[in-house]
PDB file of C-alpha atoms in Angstrom:
ATOM      1  CA  UNK W 412      92.714 111.515 106.290  1.00  0.00           C
ATOM      2  CA  UNK W 413      91.869 107.894 106.930  1.00  0.00           C
ATOM      3  CA  UNK W 414      91.846 106.644 110.513  1.00  0.00           C
ATOM      4  CA  UNK W 415      94.377 104.001 109.764  1.00  0.00           C
ATOM      5  CA  UNK W 416      97.361 104.282 111.734  1.00  0.00           C
ATOM      6  CA  UNK W 417      99.035 100.824 111.199  1.00  0.00           C
ATOM      7  CA  UNK W 418      99.480  99.731 107.290  1.00  0.00           C
ATOM      8  CA  UNK W 419     100.027  96.191 106.347  1.00  0.00           C
ATOM      9  CA  UNK W 420     101.269  95.489 103.125  1.00  0.00           C
ATOM     10  CA  UNK W 421     101.231  91.583 101.379  1.00  0.00           C
ATOM     11  CA  UNK W 422     104.707  91.449  99.355  1.00  0.00           C
ATOM     12  CA  UNK W 423     103.803  89.436  96.344  1.00  0.00           C
ATOM     13  CA  UNK W 424     101.848  91.307  93.994  1.00  0.00           C
ATOM     14  CA  UNK W 425     101.517  94.394  96.212  1.00  0.00           C
ATOM     15  CA  UNK W 426     104.937  95.326  96.784  1.00  0.00           C
ATOM     16  CA  UNK W 427     107.019  93.437  94.337  1.00  0.00           C
ATOM     17  CA  UNK W 428     106.355  91.519  91.147  1.00  0.00           C
ATOM     18  CA  UNK W 429     107.826  88.034  91.844  1.00  0.00           C
ATOM     19  CA  UNK W 430     106.501  86.113  88.805  1.00  0.00           C
ATOM     20  CA  UNK W 431     109.910  85.031  87.442  1.00  0.00           C
ATOM     21  CA  UNK W 432     110.885  83.741  90.446  1.00  0.00           C
ATOM     22  CA  UNK W 433     107.534  82.156  91.813  1.00  0.00           C
ATOM     23  CA  UNK W 434     106.806  80.473  88.087  1.00  0.00           C
ATOM     24  CA  UNK W 435     110.242  79.064  87.864  1.00  0.00           C
ATOM     25  CA  UNK W 436     110.300  77.782  91.488  1.00  0.00           C
ATOM     26  CA  UNK W 437     106.484  75.845  91.013  1.00  0.00           C
ATOM     27  CA  UNK W 438     107.483  74.646  87.513  1.00  0.00           C
ATOM     28  CA  UNK W 439     110.601  72.749  89.268  1.00  0.00           C
ATOM     29  CA  UNK W 440     108.430  71.866  92.205  1.00  0.00           C
ATOM     30  CA  UNK W 441     105.802  70.332  90.103  1.00  0.00           C
ATOM     31  CA  UNK W 442     108.577  68.674  87.953  1.00  0.00           C
ATOM     32  CA  UNK W 443     109.717  66.834  91.002  1.00  0.00           C
ATOM     33  CA  UNK W 444     106.301  65.404  91.742  1.00  0.00           C
ATOM     34  CA  UNK W 445     106.219  63.856  87.729  1.00  0.00           C
ATOM     35  CA  UNK W 446     103.883  67.318  86.758  1.00  0.00           C
ATOM     36  CA  UNK W 447     104.916  69.069  83.976  1.00  0.00           C
ATOM     37  CA  UNK W 448     103.573  72.352  83.820  1.00  0.00           C
ATOM     38  CA  UNK W 449     104.198  74.731  80.723  1.00  0.00           C
ATOM     39  CA  UNK W 450     101.074  76.994  81.027  1.00  0.00           C
ATOM     40  CA  UNK W 451     102.554  80.338  82.399  1.00  0.00           C
ATOM     41  CA  UNK W 452      99.044  81.342  83.308  1.00  0.00           C
ATOM     42  CA  UNK W 453      98.348  78.097  85.382  1.00  0.00           C
ATOM     43  CA  UNK W 454     101.848  79.001  86.840  1.00  0.00           C
ATOM     44  CA  UNK W 455     100.956  82.515  87.903  1.00  0.00           C
ATOM     45  CA  UNK W 456      97.867  80.940  90.020  1.00  0.00           C
ATOM     46  CA  UNK W 457     100.086  80.158  92.659  1.00  0.00           C
ATOM     47  CA  UNK W 458     101.468  83.718  93.281  1.00  0.00           C
ATOM     48  CA  UNK W 459      99.189  84.862  96.553  1.00  0.00           C
ATOM     49  CA  UNK W 460      97.776  81.767  98.025  1.00  0.00           C
ATOM     50  CA  UNK W 461      99.640  79.832 100.660  1.00  0.00           C
ATOM     51  CA  UNK W 462     101.954  77.364  98.548  1.00  0.00           C
ATOM     52  CA  UNK W 463     100.768  74.086 100.156  1.00  0.00           C
ATOM     53  CA  UNK W 464      97.223  75.472  99.441  1.00  0.00           C
ATOM     54  CA  UNK W 465      97.667  76.192  95.716  1.00  0.00           C
ATOM     55  CA  UNK W 466      99.286  72.949  95.110  1.00  0.00           C
ATOM     56  CA  UNK W 467      96.247  71.180  96.687  1.00  0.00           C
ATOM     57  CA  UNK W 468      93.791  73.288  94.943  1.00  0.00           C
ATOM     58  CA  UNK W 469      95.089  73.494  91.540  1.00  0.00           C
ATOM     59  CA  UNK W 470      97.388  70.379  90.927  1.00  0.00           C
ATOM     60  CA  UNK W 471      94.858  67.808  93.349  1.00  0.00           C
ATOM     61  CA  UNK W 472      98.250  66.792  95.393  1.00  0.00           C
ATOM     62  CA  UNK W 473      97.058  65.182  98.795  1.00  0.00           C
ATOM     63  CA  UNK W 474      98.725  66.774 102.183  1.00  0.00           C
ATOM     64  CA  UNK W 475     101.860  64.752 102.068  1.00  0.00           C
ATOM     65  CA  UNK W 476     102.621  65.756  98.451  1.00  0.00           C
ATOM     66  CA  UNK W 477     101.685  69.193  98.719  1.00  0.00           C
ATOM     67  CA  UNK W 478     104.288  69.812 101.638  1.00  0.00           C
ATOM     68  CA  UNK W 479     106.948  68.027  99.390  1.00  0.00           C
ATOM     69  CA  UNK W 480     106.390  70.291  96.721  1.00  0.00           C
ATOM     70  CA  UNK W 481     106.664  73.191  99.135  1.00  0.00           C
ATOM     71  CA  UNK W 482     109.957  72.147 100.409  1.00  0.00           C
ATOM     72  CA  UNK W 483     111.051  71.683  96.552  1.00  0.00           C
ATOM     73  CA  UNK W 484     109.927  74.937  95.886  1.00  0.00           C
ATOM     74  CA  UNK W 485     111.727  76.627  98.725  1.00  0.00           C
ATOM     75  CA  UNK W 486     115.108  74.690  97.862  1.00  0.00           C
ATOM     76  CA  UNK W 487     115.109  76.314  94.710  1.00  0.00           C
ATOM     77  CA  UNK W 488     113.749  79.888  95.941  1.00  0.00           C
ATOM     78  CA  UNK W 489     116.233  80.110  98.601  1.00  0.00           C
ATOM     79  CA  UNK W 490     119.165  80.238  95.806  1.00  0.00           C
ATOM     80  CA  UNK W 491     117.492  82.262  93.123  1.00  0.00           C
ATOM     81  CA  UNK W 492     113.899  83.585  94.258  1.00  0.00           C
ATOM     82  CA  UNK W 493     115.184  86.860  95.925  1.00  0.00           C
ATOM     83  CA  UNK W 494     116.913  88.373  93.006  1.00  0.00           C
ATOM     84  CA  UNK W 495     113.849  87.393  90.560  1.00  0.00           C
ATOM     85  CA  UNK W 496     111.886  90.169  92.402  1.00  0.00           C
ATOM     86  CA  UNK W 497     111.148  93.625  90.768  1.00  0.00           C
ATOM     87  CA  UNK W 498     109.873  96.233  93.092  1.00  0.00           C
ATOM     88  CA  UNK W 499     106.764  97.671  91.160  1.00  0.00           C
ATOM     89  CA  UNK W 500     107.194 101.315  89.897  1.00  0.00           C
ATOM     90  CA  UNK W 501     106.496 104.136  92.535  1.00  0.00           C
ATOM     91  CA  UNK W 502     106.220 101.673  95.405  1.00  0.00           C
ATOM     92  CA  UNK W 503     109.065 102.883  97.504  1.00  0.00           C
ATOM     93  CA  UNK W 504     108.096 106.317  96.789  1.00  0.00           C
ATOM     94  CA  UNK W 505     104.576 105.323  98.004  1.00  0.00           C
ATOM     95  CA  UNK W 506     106.076 103.574 101.303  1.00  0.00           C
ATOM     96  CA  UNK W 507     107.949 106.804 102.268  1.00  0.00           C
ATOM     97  CA  UNK W 508     104.970 108.858 101.672  1.00  0.00           C
ATOM     98  CA  UNK W 509     103.082 107.040 104.149  1.00  0.00           C
ATOM     99  CA  UNK W 510     106.254 106.833 106.747  1.00  0.00           C
ATOM    100  CA  UNK W 511     106.743 110.466 106.389  1.00  0.00           C
ATOM    101  CA  UNK W 512     103.101 111.109 107.211  1.00  0.00           C
ATOM    102  CA  UNK W 513     103.414 109.053 110.578  1.00  0.00           C
ATOM    103  CA  UNK W 514     102.148 105.709 109.647  1.00  0.00           C
ATOM    104  CA  UNK W 515     103.474 102.721 111.022  1.00  0.00           C
ATOM    105  CA  UNK W 516     104.043 100.277 108.117  1.00  0.00           C
ATOM    106  CA  UNK W 517     104.481  96.483 108.193  1.00  0.00           C
ATOM    107  CA  UNK W 518     105.088  93.424 105.787  1.00  0.00           C
ATOM    108  CA  UNK W 519     102.291  90.731 106.230  1.00  0.00           C
ATOM    109  CA  UNK W 520     103.155  88.071 103.680  1.00  0.00           C
ATOM    110  CA  UNK W 521     102.547  84.316 103.265  1.00  0.00           C
ATOM    111  CA  UNK W 522     106.072  84.125 101.968  1.00  0.00           C
ATOM    112  CA  UNK W 523     108.564  82.468 104.646  1.00  0.00           C
ATOM    113  CA  UNK W 524     109.721  85.477 106.794  1.00  0.00           C
ATOM    114  CA  UNK W 525     113.497  85.060 105.923  1.00  0.00           C
ATOM    115  CA  UNK W 526     112.565  85.409 102.218  1.00  0.00           C
ATOM    116  CA  UNK W 527     110.634  88.340 102.911  1.00  0.00           C
ATOM    117  CA  UNK W 528     113.391  89.927 104.708  1.00  0.00           C
ATOM    118  CA  UNK W 529     115.830  89.109 102.553  1.00  0.00           C
ATOM    119  CA  UNK W 530     113.893  90.624  99.424  1.00  0.00           C
ATOM    120  CA  UNK W 531     113.240  93.846 101.610  1.00  0.00           C
ATOM    121  CA  UNK W 532     116.779  94.307 102.057  1.00  0.00           C
ATOM    122  CA  UNK W 533     117.507  93.388  98.326  1.00  0.00           C
ATOM    123  CA  UNK W 534     115.735  96.276  97.180  1.00  0.00           C
ATOM    124  CA  UNK W 535     116.481  98.799  99.796  1.00  0.00           C
ATOM    125  CA  UNK W 536     112.694  98.703 101.162  1.00  0.00           C
ATOM    126  CA  UNK W 537     113.474  97.662 104.386  1.00  0.00           C
ATOM    127  CA  UNK W 538     114.034 101.109 105.890  1.00  0.00           C
ATOM    128  CA  UNK W 539     110.527 101.930 105.043  1.00  0.00           C
ATOM    129  CA  UNK W 540     108.962  99.189 107.405  1.00  0.00           C
ATOM    130  CA  UNK W 541     108.851  99.139 111.225  1.00  0.00           C
ATOM    131  CA  UNK W 542     108.072  94.940 110.951  1.00  0.00           C
ATOM    132  CA  UNK W 543     108.643  92.466 108.008  1.00  0.00           C
ATOM    133  CA  UNK W 544     106.720  89.555 108.982  1.00  0.00           C
ATOM    134  CA  UNK W 545     105.943  86.220 107.087  1.00  0.00           C
ATOM    135  CA  UNK W 546     105.170  82.787 107.480  1.00  0.00           C
ATOM    136  CA  UNK W 547     107.121  80.394 109.615  1.00  0.00           C
ATOM    137  CA  UNK W 548     109.437  78.074 107.859  1.00  0.00           C
ATOM    138  CA  UNK W 549     108.260  75.075 110.435  1.00  0.00           C
ATOM    139  CA  UNK W 550     104.597  75.713 108.771  1.00  0.00           C
ATOM    140  CA  UNK W 551     102.763  76.693 112.024  1.00  0.00           C
ATOM    141  CA  UNK W 552     101.942  79.925 110.348  1.00  0.00           C
ATOM    142  CA  UNK W 553     101.110  80.049 106.956  1.00  0.00           C
ATOM    143  CA  UNK W 554      97.919  81.151 106.568  1.00  0.00           C
ATOM    144  CA  UNK W 555      97.244  85.078 106.019  1.00  0.00           C
ATOM    145  CA  UNK W 556      94.865  85.358 109.089  1.00  0.00           C
ATOM    146  CA  UNK W 557      97.653  83.916 111.213  1.00  0.00           C
ATOM    147  CA  UNK W 558     100.610  86.221 109.507  1.00  0.00           C
ATOM    148  CA  UNK W 559      98.333  89.084 110.552  1.00  0.00           C
ATOM    149  CA  UNK W 560      97.910  88.098 113.728  1.00  0.00           C
ATOM    150  CA  UNK W 561     101.349  87.735 114.495  1.00  0.00           C
ATOM    151  CA  UNK W 562     102.234  90.924 112.839  1.00  0.00           C
ATOM    152  CA  UNK W 563      99.653  92.797 114.842  1.00  0.00           C
ATOM    153  CA  UNK W 564     100.718  91.258 118.050  1.00  0.00           C
ATOM    154  CA  UNK W 565     104.330  92.385 117.057  1.00  0.00           C
ATOM    155  CA  UNK W 566     103.588  95.796 116.776  1.00  0.00           C
ATOM    156  CA  UNK W 567     101.551  96.631 120.023  1.00  0.00           C
ATOM    157  CA  UNK W 568      98.129  95.207 118.868  1.00  0.00           C
ATOM    158  CA  UNK W 569      96.568  98.193 117.838  1.00  0.00           C
ATOM    159  CA  UNK W 570      92.646  98.136 117.232  1.00  0.00           C
ATOM    160  CA  UNK W 571      90.995  96.943 113.974  1.00  0.00           C
ATOM    161  CA  UNK W 572      89.750 100.382 112.865  1.00  0.00           C
ATOM    162  CA  UNK W 573      93.304 101.701 113.115  1.00  0.00           C
ATOM    163  CA  UNK W 574      94.697  98.961 110.797  1.00  0.00           C
ATOM    164  CA  UNK W 575      94.572  98.742 107.063  1.00  0.00           C
ATOM    165  CA  UNK W 576      95.568  95.704 104.993  1.00  0.00           C
ATOM    166  CA  UNK W 577      96.734  95.853 101.159  1.00  0.00           C
ATOM    167  CA  UNK W 578      97.065  93.102  99.026  1.00  0.00           C
ATOM    168  CA  UNK W 579      96.248  91.850  95.624  1.00  0.00           C
ATOM    169  CA  UNK W 580      94.367  88.507  96.379  1.00  0.00           C
ATOM    170  CA  UNK W 581      91.255  87.455  98.095  1.00  0.00           C
ATOM    171  CA  UNK W 582      93.044  85.747 100.852  1.00  0.00           C
ATOM    172  CA  UNK W 583      94.406  89.222 101.625  1.00  0.00           C
ATOM    173  CA  UNK W 584      90.884  90.362 102.286  1.00  0.00           C
ATOM    174  CA  UNK W 585      89.675  87.700 103.603  1.00  0.00           C
ATOM    175  CA  UNK W 586      92.526  87.463 106.418  1.00  0.00           C
ATOM    176  CA  UNK W 587      92.282  90.825 107.432  1.00  0.00           C
ATOM    177  CA  UNK W 588      88.240  90.266 107.759  1.00  0.00           C
ATOM    178  CA  UNK W 589      88.807  87.606 110.408  1.00  0.00           C
ATOM    179  CA  UNK W 590      89.735  90.402 112.744  1.00  0.00           C
ATOM    180  CA  UNK W 591      87.763  93.574 111.398  1.00  0.00           C
ATOM    181  CA  UNK W 592      90.264  94.910 109.415  1.00  0.00           C
ATOM    182  CA  UNK W 593      89.462  96.741 106.401  1.00  0.00           C
ATOM    183  CA  UNK W 594      91.383  95.811 103.283  1.00  0.00           C
ATOM    184  CA  UNK W 595      92.521  97.868 100.069  1.00  0.00           C
ATOM    185  CA  UNK W 596      92.745  95.757  96.662  1.00  0.00           C
ATOM    186  CA  UNK W 597      95.607  96.512  94.427  1.00  0.00           C
ATOM    187  CA  UNK W 598      94.602  96.049  90.497  1.00  0.00           C
ATOM    188  CA  UNK W 599      98.258  95.667  89.027  1.00  0.00           C
ATOM    189  CA  UNK W 600      98.993  92.490  90.837  1.00  0.00           C
ATOM    190  CA  UNK W 601      97.568  88.935  90.100  1.00  0.00           C
ATOM    191  CA  UNK W 602      94.042  88.969  91.406  1.00  0.00           C
ATOM    192  CA  UNK W 603      91.345  90.512  89.407  1.00  0.00           C
ATOM    193  CA  UNK W 604      88.780  93.358  90.306  1.00  0.00           C
ATOM    194  CA  UNK W 605      86.023  90.955  90.411  1.00  0.00           C
ATOM    195  CA  UNK W 606      88.045  88.695  92.661  1.00  0.00           C
ATOM    196  CA  UNK W 607      88.785  91.803  95.069  1.00  0.00           C
ATOM    197  CA  UNK W 608      85.432  93.366  95.023  1.00  0.00           C
ATOM    198  CA  UNK W 609      83.567  90.106  95.994  1.00  0.00           C
ATOM    199  CA  UNK W 610      86.098  89.321  98.588  1.00  0.00           C
ATOM    200  CA  UNK W 611      84.953  92.695 100.151  1.00  0.00           C
ATOM    201  CA  UNK W 612      87.791  95.222  99.363  1.00  0.00           C
ATOM    202  CA  UNK W 613      87.095  98.684 100.714  1.00  0.00           C
ATOM    203  CA  UNK W 614      89.089 100.380  97.802  1.00  0.00           C
ATOM    204  CA  UNK W 615      90.802  99.096  94.382  1.00  0.00           C
ATOM    205  CA  UNK W 616      94.187 100.988  93.637  1.00  0.00           C
ATOM    206  CA  UNK W 617      95.161 101.035  90.091  1.00  0.00           C
ATOM    207  CA  UNK W 618      98.775 102.105  90.779  1.00  0.00           C
ATOM    208  CA  UNK W 619     100.775 102.266  94.091  1.00  0.00           C
ATOM    209  CA  UNK W 620     100.382 106.123  94.443  1.00  0.00           C
ATOM    210  CA  UNK W 621      96.530 105.045  94.986  1.00  0.00           C
ATOM    211  CA  UNK W 622      97.236 103.604  97.977  1.00  0.00           C
ATOM    212  CA  UNK W 623      98.745 106.599  99.607  1.00  0.00           C
ATOM    213  CA  UNK W 624      96.321 108.861  98.025  1.00  0.00           C
ATOM    214  CA  UNK W 625      93.758 106.855  99.728  1.00  0.00           C
ATOM    215  CA  UNK W 626      94.943 106.797 103.347  1.00  0.00           C
ATOM    216  CA  UNK W 627      96.074 110.501 103.339  1.00  0.00           C
ATOM    217  CA  UNK W 628      92.904 111.865 101.569  1.00  0.00           C
ATOM    218  CA  UNK W 629      94.796 113.330  98.671  1.00  0.00           C
TER     219      UNK W 629
END
């Protein structure tokens, strides 16, 4: 068994597949800025990174327009986004395996915390977690490293070697590395093997069950 006592999970692309909700809301936010994006793969690039960062990097928005796009996204997501998520097959079973083994489980997502909590509640996943943490709505906590710091402080500030981050994008790996924390990359989400390997993921999971197998040494 690995020495991890605390397992932090990203949400989008790790616990649930958010593609329908996020791409719909990104398309809406871009439309509000006068940008018509119909390329689905381009829209999917927005799954994972903080939204403002994605709007800046992929659509060349300045800070003011990027944050207006975030507000337009959130306005629609608050109405439709929770329902347009699908937990990955086998995810709840994986979470329960880890919880039954005595692990402290948390969500650490760049999605605003109220949305993350609503999604966990909607799909019966809240019972699996000791803490669900996310970005703040006032935009003071949006980067993955800041979210991880907040979540760790909320569960007793465990030592870095006791913590494993689980996520599907380089932002998860890099955010964990800022605190000397290992990150397991999942290949069923929206990051590629190349992206996760280059970022320094300690292990790559093909499916949710592989996460528990890795942690529990099965």
